[in-house]
XYZ file of C-alpha atoms in Angstrom:
694
model
C -205.917 143.237 -117.799
C -208.233 143.717 -120.753
C -209.995 146.847 -119.508
C -208.245 149.830 -117.946
C -209.767 152.819 -116.230
C -209.252 156.272 -114.907
C -211.078 158.822 -112.849
C -214.175 159.756 -114.891
C -213.910 163.359 -113.756
C -210.674 163.707 -115.751
C -212.216 162.618 -119.042
C -214.707 164.237 -121.442
C -217.274 161.631 -120.366
C -217.817 163.741 -117.259
C -218.844 166.695 -119.391
C -222.623 166.842 -119.610
C -222.663 167.735 -123.295
C -221.136 164.361 -124.198
C -223.746 162.329 -122.316
C -226.566 160.856 -124.328
C -229.872 162.183 -123.115
C -232.005 159.724 -121.196
C -229.177 157.246 -120.667
C -228.313 156.374 -117.089
C -224.716 156.190 -115.936
C -223.312 153.797 -113.402
C -222.094 155.281 -110.142
C -218.757 153.441 -110.028
C -218.116 154.295 -106.396
C -221.496 152.954 -105.265
C -221.091 149.884 -107.429
C -217.638 149.380 -106.017
C -218.953 149.406 -102.469
C -221.750 147.023 -103.419
C -219.295 144.692 -105.125
C -216.958 144.633 -102.127
C -219.803 143.533 -99.856
C -219.781 140.208 -101.655
C -222.686 137.860 -102.486
C -226.185 138.606 -101.288
C -228.865 136.202 -100.185
C -230.066 133.638 -102.679
C -233.563 135.063 -102.930
C -232.694 138.360 -104.609
C -230.338 139.940 -107.104
C -227.143 141.592 -105.860
C -227.568 145.342 -105.491
C -224.680 145.926 -107.886
C -226.662 144.691 -110.911
C -229.930 146.401 -110.059
C -229.329 148.873 -112.908
C -228.772 146.004 -115.338
C -231.898 144.146 -114.215
C -234.031 147.268 -114.540
C -232.759 148.076 -118.034
C -233.092 144.439 -119.143
C -236.673 144.108 -117.906
C -237.597 147.305 -119.782
C -236.927 145.450 -123.054
C -237.622 141.870 -121.928
C -240.296 141.903 -119.187
C -240.374 138.115 -118.883
C -236.602 137.555 -118.788
C -235.253 135.049 -116.271
C -232.775 137.018 -114.169
C -231.467 134.048 -112.198
C -228.775 133.320 -114.790
C -227.575 136.947 -114.509
C -227.300 136.512 -110.753
C -225.157 133.380 -111.186
C -222.981 135.079 -113.802
C -222.473 138.118 -111.592
C -221.529 136.004 -108.594
C -218.924 134.108 -110.651
C -217.541 137.346 -112.123
C -217.458 139.147 -108.765
C -215.785 136.222 -107.019
C -213.170 135.680 -109.727
C -212.329 139.409 -110.097
C -212.340 140.070 -106.338
C -209.163 141.869 -105.304
C -208.477 143.160 -108.822
C -208.622 146.911 -109.234
C -208.786 149.193 -112.246
C -206.159 151.898 -112.699
C -208.588 154.479 -111.385
C -208.951 152.574 -108.098
C -212.441 151.131 -108.612
C -213.007 147.394 -108.107
C -212.532 145.614 -111.417
C -216.074 144.197 -111.343
C -217.350 147.690 -112.177
C -216.077 147.254 -115.742
C -218.092 144.143 -116.741
C -221.068 145.672 -114.947
C -220.794 148.881 -116.972
C -220.383 146.956 -120.248
C -223.431 144.831 -119.417
C -225.511 147.907 -118.609
C -224.650 149.453 -121.988
C -225.899 146.324 -123.740
C -228.972 146.039 -121.507
C -229.968 149.599 -122.424
C -229.689 148.675 -126.114
C -232.059 145.742 -125.577
C -229.626 142.818 -125.674
C -231.129 139.462 -124.649
C -230.134 137.468 -121.576
C -227.450 135.303 -123.206
C -225.553 138.380 -124.378
C -225.731 139.977 -120.933
C -224.582 136.767 -119.269
C -221.549 136.536 -121.564
C -220.880 140.258 -121.041
C -220.656 139.832 -117.264
C -218.142 137.012 -117.819
C -216.267 138.471 -120.791
C -212.991 139.090 -118.888
C -213.058 136.120 -116.521
C -211.258 133.635 -118.799
C -208.718 136.266 -119.861
C -207.910 137.766 -116.451
C -208.808 135.162 -113.814
C -208.538 131.432 -113.125
C -211.965 130.714 -114.624
C -211.724 128.351 -117.622
C -213.842 128.009 -120.732
C -214.827 124.508 -119.622
C -216.153 125.958 -116.387
C -218.155 128.581 -118.284
C -219.529 125.904 -120.620
C -220.519 123.662 -117.735
C -222.320 126.385 -115.804
C -223.815 128.503 -118.615
C -223.894 126.399 -121.788
C -222.232 126.343 -125.200
C -223.529 129.695 -126.478
C -222.233 131.725 -123.559
C -218.932 129.822 -123.738
C -218.596 130.539 -127.475
C -219.212 134.277 -127.007
C -216.814 134.558 -124.047
C -214.129 132.736 -126.008
C -214.735 135.046 -128.998
C -214.011 138.214 -126.998
C -211.046 136.747 -125.096
C -207.710 138.164 -126.256
C -204.945 135.902 -127.502
C -201.909 135.670 -125.261
C -199.277 138.333 -125.922
C -196.642 135.888 -124.737
C -197.535 133.624 -127.698
C -198.071 136.255 -130.408
C -195.893 139.180 -129.366
C -196.485 142.286 -131.480
C -199.048 140.358 -133.554
C -201.322 139.854 -130.537
C -203.650 142.749 -131.359
C -204.188 141.868 -135.060
C -204.638 138.192 -134.194
C -207.100 139.069 -131.422
C -209.209 141.011 -133.914
C -208.915 138.183 -136.447
C -210.135 135.707 -133.848
C -212.958 138.039 -132.834
C -214.091 138.607 -136.414
C -214.096 134.889 -137.195
C -216.201 134.321 -134.077
C -218.481 137.196 -135.132
C -219.055 135.365 -138.404
C -220.731 132.640 -136.356
C -222.360 134.883 -133.750
C -222.646 138.673 -134.099
C -223.139 138.980 -130.339
C -219.364 138.597 -129.973
C -218.783 141.954 -131.662
C -221.655 143.564 -129.736
C -219.832 142.857 -126.480
C -216.507 144.033 -127.904
C -218.039 147.360 -128.973
C -219.613 147.938 -125.555
C -216.325 146.937 -123.907
C -214.413 149.479 -126.008
C -216.994 152.188 -125.306
C -216.584 151.829 -121.544
C -212.800 151.736 -121.862
C -212.904 154.889 -123.987
C -215.122 156.600 -121.403
C -212.520 155.839 -118.753
C -209.282 156.362 -120.657
C -207.972 159.576 -119.111
C -205.327 158.327 -116.624
C -203.324 156.589 -119.324
C -200.304 158.177 -120.926
C -201.252 160.451 -123.850
C -199.432 158.231 -126.352
C -201.387 155.168 -125.225
C -204.646 157.107 -125.328
C -203.837 158.103 -128.919
C -202.958 154.529 -129.938
C -206.209 153.115 -128.554
C -208.206 155.976 -130.063
C -206.697 155.343 -133.517
C -207.576 151.647 -133.432
C -211.062 152.609 -132.298
C -211.360 155.074 -135.178
C -209.972 152.731 -137.840
C -211.579 149.430 -136.782
C -214.207 149.603 -134.024
C -216.187 152.619 -135.248
C -216.499 151.229 -138.821
C -217.578 147.888 -137.345
C -220.213 149.637 -135.210
C -221.422 151.435 -138.343
C -221.627 148.201 -140.329
C -223.483 146.415 -137.553
C -225.878 149.355 -137.301
C -225.180 150.111 -133.616
C -225.460 153.880 -133.996
C -225.848 154.509 -130.258
C -222.352 153.126 -129.659
C -220.853 154.477 -132.866
C -221.768 158.121 -132.239
C -220.431 158.139 -128.672
C -217.221 156.395 -129.749
C -216.785 159.034 -132.462
C -217.082 161.849 -129.927
C -214.626 160.245 -127.500
C -212.081 159.607 -130.268
C -212.603 163.159 -131.540
C -211.757 164.597 -128.109
C -208.486 162.610 -127.919
C -207.167 162.813 -131.484
C -208.373 166.337 -132.360
C -208.459 168.297 -129.099
C -208.405 171.742 -130.745
C -211.296 170.987 -133.115
C -213.106 169.348 -130.219
C -212.778 172.460 -128.073
C -213.947 174.753 -130.880
C -216.958 172.493 -131.484
C -217.722 172.437 -127.768
C -217.584 176.235 -127.755
C -220.023 176.323 -130.712
C -222.465 174.054 -128.881
C -222.097 176.047 -125.649
C -222.769 179.300 -127.502
C -225.855 177.789 -129.124
C -227.158 176.655 -125.712
C -227.493 180.309 -124.703
C -229.474 181.264 -127.794
C -233.057 180.668 -128.805
C -233.385 177.215 -130.376
C -235.860 177.247 -133.299
C -236.197 173.445 -133.472
C -238.725 173.030 -130.599
C -241.060 175.527 -132.302
C -240.648 173.731 -135.649
C -241.348 170.407 -133.888
C -244.559 171.906 -132.460
C -245.589 172.957 -135.970
C -244.922 169.425 -137.241
C -247.022 167.973 -134.398
C -249.891 170.289 -135.301
C -249.727 169.363 -138.988
C -249.737 165.635 -138.240
C -252.491 165.994 -135.638
C -254.750 167.749 -138.166
C -253.986 165.015 -140.704
C -254.983 162.333 -138.193
C -251.548 160.690 -138.140
C -250.511 159.339 -134.743
C -246.850 160.245 -134.362
C -244.249 161.084 -131.757
C -242.110 164.114 -132.642
C -238.751 164.678 -130.957
C -235.838 167.075 -131.317
C -232.596 165.110 -131.569
C -229.416 167.138 -130.834
C -226.471 166.353 -133.058
C -223.429 164.752 -131.446
C -220.063 166.525 -131.504
C -218.630 164.965 -134.662
C -221.858 165.619 -136.563
C -221.797 169.322 -135.563
C -218.132 169.509 -136.597
C -218.889 168.008 -140.032
C -221.835 170.317 -140.599
C -219.725 173.329 -139.615
C -217.032 172.355 -142.116
C -219.615 171.904 -144.862
C -221.868 174.923 -144.257
C -219.567 177.399 -142.571
C -221.513 179.556 -140.136
C -224.199 177.504 -138.373
C -227.754 178.566 -137.674
C -229.880 177.402 -134.758
C -231.617 174.641 -136.742
C -228.252 173.100 -137.690
C -227.561 171.820 -134.177
C -230.181 169.099 -134.251
C -232.748 167.229 -136.304
C -236.429 166.468 -135.904
C -237.319 162.801 -135.460
C -240.838 161.576 -136.247
C -241.794 158.091 -135.000
C -244.890 156.329 -136.337
C -246.412 152.882 -136.168
C -246.403 151.524 -139.731
C -244.335 151.859 -142.901
C -247.252 153.465 -144.736
C -247.449 156.136 -142.031
C -243.870 157.193 -142.875
C -244.898 158.144 -146.410
C -248.088 159.790 -145.120
C -245.960 161.966 -142.817
C -243.647 162.796 -145.725
C -246.613 163.882 -147.852
C -247.949 166.185 -145.134
C -244.528 167.736 -144.497
C -243.933 168.417 -148.178
C -247.443 169.864 -148.506
C -247.397 172.165 -145.472
C -243.738 173.202 -145.601
C -241.347 173.995 -148.427
C -239.313 170.827 -149.091
C -235.604 170.921 -149.899
C -235.716 168.370 -152.693
C -231.982 167.669 -152.750
C -232.115 166.473 -149.133
C -234.693 163.714 -149.703
C -233.499 160.111 -149.300
C -235.621 156.974 -149.070
C -233.807 154.388 -146.954
C -237.036 152.443 -146.405
C -237.415 151.320 -150.015
C -233.625 150.917 -150.294
C -232.215 150.142 -146.807
C -228.556 150.707 -146.071
C -226.365 147.617 -145.868
C -226.258 147.971 -142.048
C -230.043 147.420 -141.634
C -230.785 151.176 -141.369
C -234.215 152.315 -142.608
C -235.701 155.829 -142.505
C -236.977 158.630 -144.677
C -234.723 161.699 -144.684
C -235.928 165.086 -145.825
C -235.493 168.784 -145.039
C -238.121 171.534 -144.943
C -237.870 175.320 -144.914
C -240.030 177.332 -142.503
C -241.549 180.784 -143.146
C -238.924 182.221 -140.766
C -236.178 181.036 -143.102
C -234.902 178.090 -141.062
C -234.138 174.746 -142.731
C -234.809 171.750 -140.503
C -233.708 168.217 -141.290
C -236.408 165.633 -140.559
C -236.061 161.875 -140.087
C -239.200 159.729 -140.345
C -239.238 156.089 -139.259
C -241.313 153.505 -137.431
C -240.563 152.680 -133.803
C -239.125 149.331 -134.849
C -236.893 151.059 -137.396
C -235.789 153.433 -134.642
C -234.865 150.545 -132.371
C -232.806 148.926 -135.131
C -231.247 152.281 -136.100
C -230.022 152.799 -132.535
C -229.064 149.240 -131.589
C -228.475 147.516 -134.961
C -227.840 143.799 -134.643
C -228.262 144.042 -130.869
C -231.949 144.841 -131.459
C -232.400 141.572 -133.368
C -232.081 139.584 -130.157
C -230.916 135.973 -130.263
C -230.399 135.007 -133.925
C -230.649 131.318 -132.972
C -233.855 131.488 -130.947
C -235.854 129.804 -133.706
C -233.189 127.254 -134.629
C -234.287 123.631 -134.454
C -232.133 120.753 -133.222
C -231.817 119.613 -136.829
C -230.490 122.963 -138.051
C -228.436 124.070 -135.079
C -224.711 123.416 -135.313
C -223.429 121.009 -132.718
C -219.820 120.800 -133.833
C -217.921 123.787 -132.383
C -215.798 123.913 -135.557
C -218.848 123.957 -137.825
C -219.904 127.331 -139.181
C -223.257 128.381 -137.771
C -225.792 129.940 -140.108
C -226.410 133.460 -138.824
C -229.320 135.358 -140.410
C -227.713 138.628 -139.336
C -224.432 138.048 -141.186
C -224.135 140.840 -143.757
C -222.300 140.590 -147.073
C -219.286 142.649 -145.984
C -218.661 140.259 -143.086
C -218.774 137.228 -145.367
C -216.249 138.892 -147.675
C -214.005 139.743 -144.753
C -214.095 136.167 -143.452
C -213.202 134.876 -146.908
C -210.166 137.054 -147.562
C -208.728 136.831 -144.037
C -208.041 133.146 -144.671
C -205.644 134.166 -147.450
C -203.803 136.710 -145.282
C -201.727 134.602 -142.847
C -199.350 137.498 -142.180
C -200.727 139.596 -139.252
C -199.361 142.851 -140.714
C -201.086 142.182 -144.044
C -204.318 141.290 -142.270
C -204.192 144.421 -140.099
C -203.436 146.754 -143.021
C -206.051 145.250 -145.331
C -208.672 145.141 -142.568
C -208.383 148.896 -142.041
C -208.578 149.517 -145.780
C -211.645 147.270 -146.090
C -213.446 148.988 -143.226
C -212.678 152.419 -144.686
C -215.049 151.623 -147.571
C -218.340 152.951 -146.306
C -220.816 152.063 -149.085
C -221.940 148.825 -150.690
C -223.538 147.880 -153.989
C -225.445 144.754 -154.971
C -224.947 143.200 -158.402
C -226.874 140.296 -159.872
C -225.191 137.176 -161.203
C -226.247 135.571 -164.455
C -227.496 132.509 -162.533
C -229.882 134.644 -160.473
C -227.769 135.029 -157.325
C -226.423 138.290 -155.946
C -223.014 139.625 -154.958
C -222.431 142.284 -152.314
C -219.429 144.449 -153.232
C -217.974 147.757 -152.030
C -218.802 150.807 -154.110
C -216.215 151.239 -156.852
C -215.713 147.486 -157.366
C -214.832 146.244 -160.842
C -215.640 143.091 -162.798
C -212.372 141.662 -161.423
C -213.716 142.011 -157.876
C -216.964 140.338 -158.921
C -215.021 137.466 -160.488
C -213.092 136.679 -157.305
C -216.185 137.162 -155.148
C -218.091 134.600 -157.218
C -215.429 132.121 -158.325
C -212.551 132.434 -155.848
C -209.278 131.091 -157.246
C -211.025 130.008 -160.460
C -211.273 133.722 -161.312
C -207.580 133.579 -162.297
C -208.892 132.354 -165.658
C -211.433 135.147 -166.147
C -211.096 136.628 -169.637
C -214.044 138.961 -169.894
C -217.477 139.906 -168.650
C -220.915 140.899 -169.796
C -222.500 143.727 -167.827
C -226.217 144.147 -168.457
C -225.848 141.929 -171.519
C -222.995 143.837 -173.146
C -219.405 142.689 -173.406
C -217.043 144.831 -171.386
C -213.501 144.768 -170.053
C -212.638 143.318 -166.675
C -211.571 146.755 -165.477
C -215.098 148.149 -165.902
C -216.634 149.534 -162.713
C -219.928 148.076 -161.538
C -222.964 150.024 -160.374
C -225.688 149.075 -157.957
C -228.204 146.789 -159.685
C -225.961 145.714 -162.595
C -226.201 142.162 -163.914
C -222.773 140.639 -164.481
C -221.861 137.437 -166.335
C -218.220 136.421 -165.972
C -216.442 134.561 -168.777
C -213.840 131.997 -167.708
C -211.155 130.483 -169.932
C -211.178 126.746 -170.514
C -207.400 126.649 -170.149
C -206.626 125.760 -166.520
C -203.177 127.355 -166.783
C -204.601 130.833 -167.324
C -203.649 133.478 -164.819
C -204.261 137.117 -163.978
C -202.324 139.999 -165.503
C -200.280 142.409 -163.408
C -202.606 145.205 -164.544
C -205.484 143.566 -162.670
C -204.072 144.939 -159.416
C -204.774 148.453 -160.721
C -208.487 147.649 -160.976
C -209.073 145.294 -158.021
C -210.553 146.996 -154.978
C -211.590 144.155 -152.674
C -208.955 142.545 -150.426
C -209.990 139.067 -151.606
C -209.165 139.934 -155.216
C -205.929 141.795 -154.457
C -204.577 139.069 -152.160
C -205.448 136.295 -154.648
C -203.889 138.150 -157.605
C -200.733 139.031 -155.677
C -200.334 135.447 -154.447
C -200.661 134.064 -157.989
C -198.171 136.560 -159.415
C -195.667 135.760 -156.657
C -196.018 132.050 -157.421
C -195.590 132.634 -161.194
C -192.889 135.319 -161.569
C -192.186 134.307 -165.163
C -195.844 134.679 -166.127
C -196.079 137.971 -164.272
C -193.422 139.464 -166.574
C -194.892 138.038 -169.788
C -196.606 140.411 -172.221
C -200.384 140.288 -172.168
C -200.721 139.831 -175.910
C -198.698 138.369 -178.739
C -196.971 140.745 -181.166
C -198.119 138.896 -184.276
C -200.026 140.143 -187.252
C -203.591 138.912 -187.695
C -204.125 135.873 -189.886
C -206.190 136.804 -192.935
C -207.953 134.602 -195.471
C -209.288 136.605 -198.405
C -211.598 135.417 -201.143
C -213.170 137.205 -204.050
C -214.390 140.649 -203.102
C -217.688 141.998 -204.362
C -218.881 145.551 -204.740
C -222.206 147.053 -203.799
C -224.151 143.854 -203.461
C -227.841 144.608 -203.962
C -227.593 148.296 -203.021
C -228.569 150.731 -205.783
C -227.713 154.461 -205.804
C -229.962 157.061 -207.433
C -227.002 158.201 -209.542
C -226.639 156.822 -213.095
C -223.513 154.777 -213.812
C -222.129 155.254 -210.272
C -220.112 152.460 -208.694
C -221.692 151.411 -205.377
C -219.614 150.063 -202.483
C -220.903 148.784 -199.134
C -218.892 150.343 -196.326
C -216.686 147.877 -194.482
C -217.067 149.790 -191.216
C -220.740 148.885 -190.781
C -221.509 146.388 -193.612
C -225.157 147.256 -194.215
C -227.587 144.548 -195.327
C -231.264 144.613 -196.274
C -233.464 145.914 -194.756
C -231.073 148.266 -192.855
C -231.787 151.979 -193.189
C -228.834 153.320 -195.186
C -227.259 156.549 -196.438
C -225.017 156.995 -199.466
C -222.223 159.516 -200.043
C -220.278 160.440 -203.148
C -216.522 159.868 -202.693
C -213.409 160.222 -204.858
C -213.578 158.519 -208.237
C -217.330 159.035 -208.524
C -218.138 156.019 -206.347
C -220.971 155.927 -203.819
C -220.216 154.391 -200.440
C -223.178 153.053 -198.472
C -223.362 153.158 -194.663
C -225.932 152.164 -192.098
C -227.770 155.311 -191.032
C -226.429 155.094 -187.459
C -222.811 154.477 -188.472
C -220.383 157.006 -186.992
C -218.974 157.628 -190.479
C -222.276 159.174 -191.585
C -221.787 162.158 -189.289
C -218.181 162.487 -190.442
C -219.210 162.457 -194.110
C -221.757 165.179 -193.508
C -219.280 167.215 -191.460
C -216.751 167.308 -194.317
C -219.444 168.191 -196.866
C -219.681 164.923 -198.800
C -222.560 164.874 -201.269
C -225.458 162.752 -200.043
C -226.916 160.245 -202.508
C -230.207 158.412 -202.089
C -229.748 154.619 -201.896
C -232.251 151.747 -201.945
C -232.125 147.985 -201.945
C -232.786 145.809 -205.012
C -235.604 143.307 -204.894
C -233.016 140.498 -204.811
C -232.404 139.189 -201.305
C -228.681 138.370 -201.395
C -226.375 140.562 -199.304
C -222.891 140.917 -197.881
C -222.208 141.345 -194.156
C -219.248 141.331 -191.750
C -219.613 139.408 -188.503
C -217.296 139.296 -185.522
C -217.066 136.167 -183.357
C -215.616 136.378 -179.832
C -214.430 133.041 -178.459
C -212.162 131.174 -176.103
C -208.969 129.924 -177.716
C -208.923 126.200 -178.502
C -207.646 123.864 -181.251
C -209.729 123.536 -184.455
C -211.874 126.552 -183.607
C -211.392 128.205 -187.027
C -212.294 124.977 -188.813
C -215.442 124.494 -186.726
C -216.592 128.061 -187.329
C -215.974 127.803 -191.089
C -217.910 124.527 -191.201
C -220.846 126.085 -189.330
C -220.910 128.960 -191.829
C -220.770 126.553 -194.789
C -223.702 124.504 -193.432
C -225.835 127.650 -193.658
C -225.025 127.953 -197.378
C -223.032 131.167 -196.907
C -219.912 132.136 -198.885
C -216.838 133.391 -196.962
C -215.503 136.455 -198.817
C -212.713 137.122 -196.278
C -211.735 136.075 -192.754
C -209.386 137.613 -190.195
C -208.219 135.918 -186.996
C -206.506 138.130 -184.432
C -203.824 136.645 -182.130
C -205.112 135.402 -178.731
C -205.238 137.895 -175.864
C -205.748 136.423 -172.371
C -207.115 133.212 -173.942
C -209.655 135.160 -176.025
C -209.708 135.056 -179.834
C -211.525 137.431 -182.178
C -212.589 136.300 -185.686
C -213.942 138.684 -188.328
C -215.771 137.255 -191.379
C -217.062 139.077 -194.440
C -219.809 136.828 -195.791
C -222.008 136.700 -198.891
C -225.525 135.544 -197.940
C -227.982 134.275 -200.559
C -230.832 135.759 -198.489
C -230.622 138.517 -195.860
C -233.428 136.804 -193.929
C -230.985 134.013 -193.074
C -228.680 136.331 -191.078
C -230.208 135.630 -187.608
C -230.005 131.862 -188.162
C -226.382 132.176 -189.294
C -225.434 134.143 -186.172
C -227.170 131.556 -183.963
C -225.284 128.735 -185.697
C -221.953 130.506 -185.089
C -222.812 131.085 -181.412
C -223.552 127.374 -181.026
C -219.946 126.476 -181.895
C -218.235 125.357 -178.641
C -216.067 128.132 -177.221
C -217.873 130.990 -178.985
C -219.551 133.320 -176.520
C -220.608 136.217 -178.772
C -221.321 136.957 -182.439
C -222.134 140.477 -183.554
C -222.212 142.594 -186.662
C -219.211 144.848 -187.049
């Protein structure tokens, strides 16, 4: 069966310090007796789901509970006679899962599917029967959380079950909400299993389910799952943390007094707010202890301030920072810049006159609801869908306003990972990345990428397989290599080769972080082993065309009879600010004032010579053109230069590298004012994507 149980008294769930304050717990024995009594009269709900109805009505006062009654009766009838390993009737499991979701504020459709989530997997109930009695949405969700048959998939059953669930989540996030609640109840009741099986389930929970809960913003489930996994996988650290918390319980807690001070400050300021003390959960205390060493009383919890409006959050922050001493390094504004999992709050820390430092979280009540329940708090994402926009084809992807960027990326790359082992390994690696950045595309769109992503990752995220031909990128308007790391808010323009046969280099795997990029690159290299071993650049000398070379152009040095030369490293032209230096042979070399060689000349003690420009407007300059390789490119560039009336003094063409070609031209211009027009004319040549002065 999909959910297994044990005696709750044998598991850490029974310990009061692991229970979330204010959250009711099902009495499994009483529910079991109620379930065994069978259906009740038609005019009232069965006693066994009274807890669920009460919790549901607290969030949805007008909810129609009749559908929950029908779902319970079908679940109870179909599971009748089945028992959990702990001896309770099996119906207690879907009831407990449904209560967890009801407490988080899930809407009726989610609760209906939750009651039925094991019926298709473990009983004779079929999906067609669920669809007929409860509709397409409930059927879709139940199918999404139903495991694939082990008899068909063998050892790959677990990875393929998660793949199926994630694909379904891409169309309806309520699928994953039920899975998380299902795993939480199973983790609460895991103790009678063999230790090795407990450890295996706990590791999957740690590597996959907890990161998914974090990404979906369901902190209430995530924190309890973390504590339960902590108790199983790290029993010694768990016991030491429990001892720390127990020792603190016998001491004076400074946080209530600090909370009273905060209430007084906000009351005097006329800000309506609710101030609570929120104890840290076990894993949070353990992390703080590792970071800070010896803990003080204020380290075992945080102060939560709930207000009505966004503006009130900043008003509270101003009062706190005025009346207490703020710890500036602890301030974070997740309201102006929300986390990628919907989380919004202001975080700060203040020091009291007694020397305590208290962490404070400020948020609105709606933010608090979303922070605790995440996507569950958003209700039915299709409630406002019209018949014209709702998907009717079960194979058609449904547009879900709650689908975050990481989920879209995951759904994309999983299609390219047919091997279950590859999927399972890459999924864990993807979920281990706990921060996202947003970069802007040149066309105005955005890309969501994990922190540490490179231009290669952006290329595959935007262009898919076409990114095999990517040869460069501009980040914030500047040319950069594909290996360059991207930062939040960067604007990236990706340059693709016109040659359809282009492919990625082996070195790209060293800089690709996203699974989509790594899988695509590896697949291409496996399909082109000969290209994978080819060198990335040709070992040929540059092609040079040299004409007559001039000297100092119209630069004049304040040194009689001195020969003046314009430096080839920066090729200054009027009206550039320039500096001159005396070199061997009595010549004066002229550099642009910001050229790196100027500092070197001064460092070695070269004599500085004043230089100015003649009244004549002609000048010499070196330009570099970056372009895609194609036939006749050199001829077209030379023709464009000639049309501007400019003389080519010398030209150098470097061998192609990854379909990119670099041309360097030293040019004699009749008038320096014509330089911008010349550079525009060169950029207009097909295939040229950048022209710059050397």
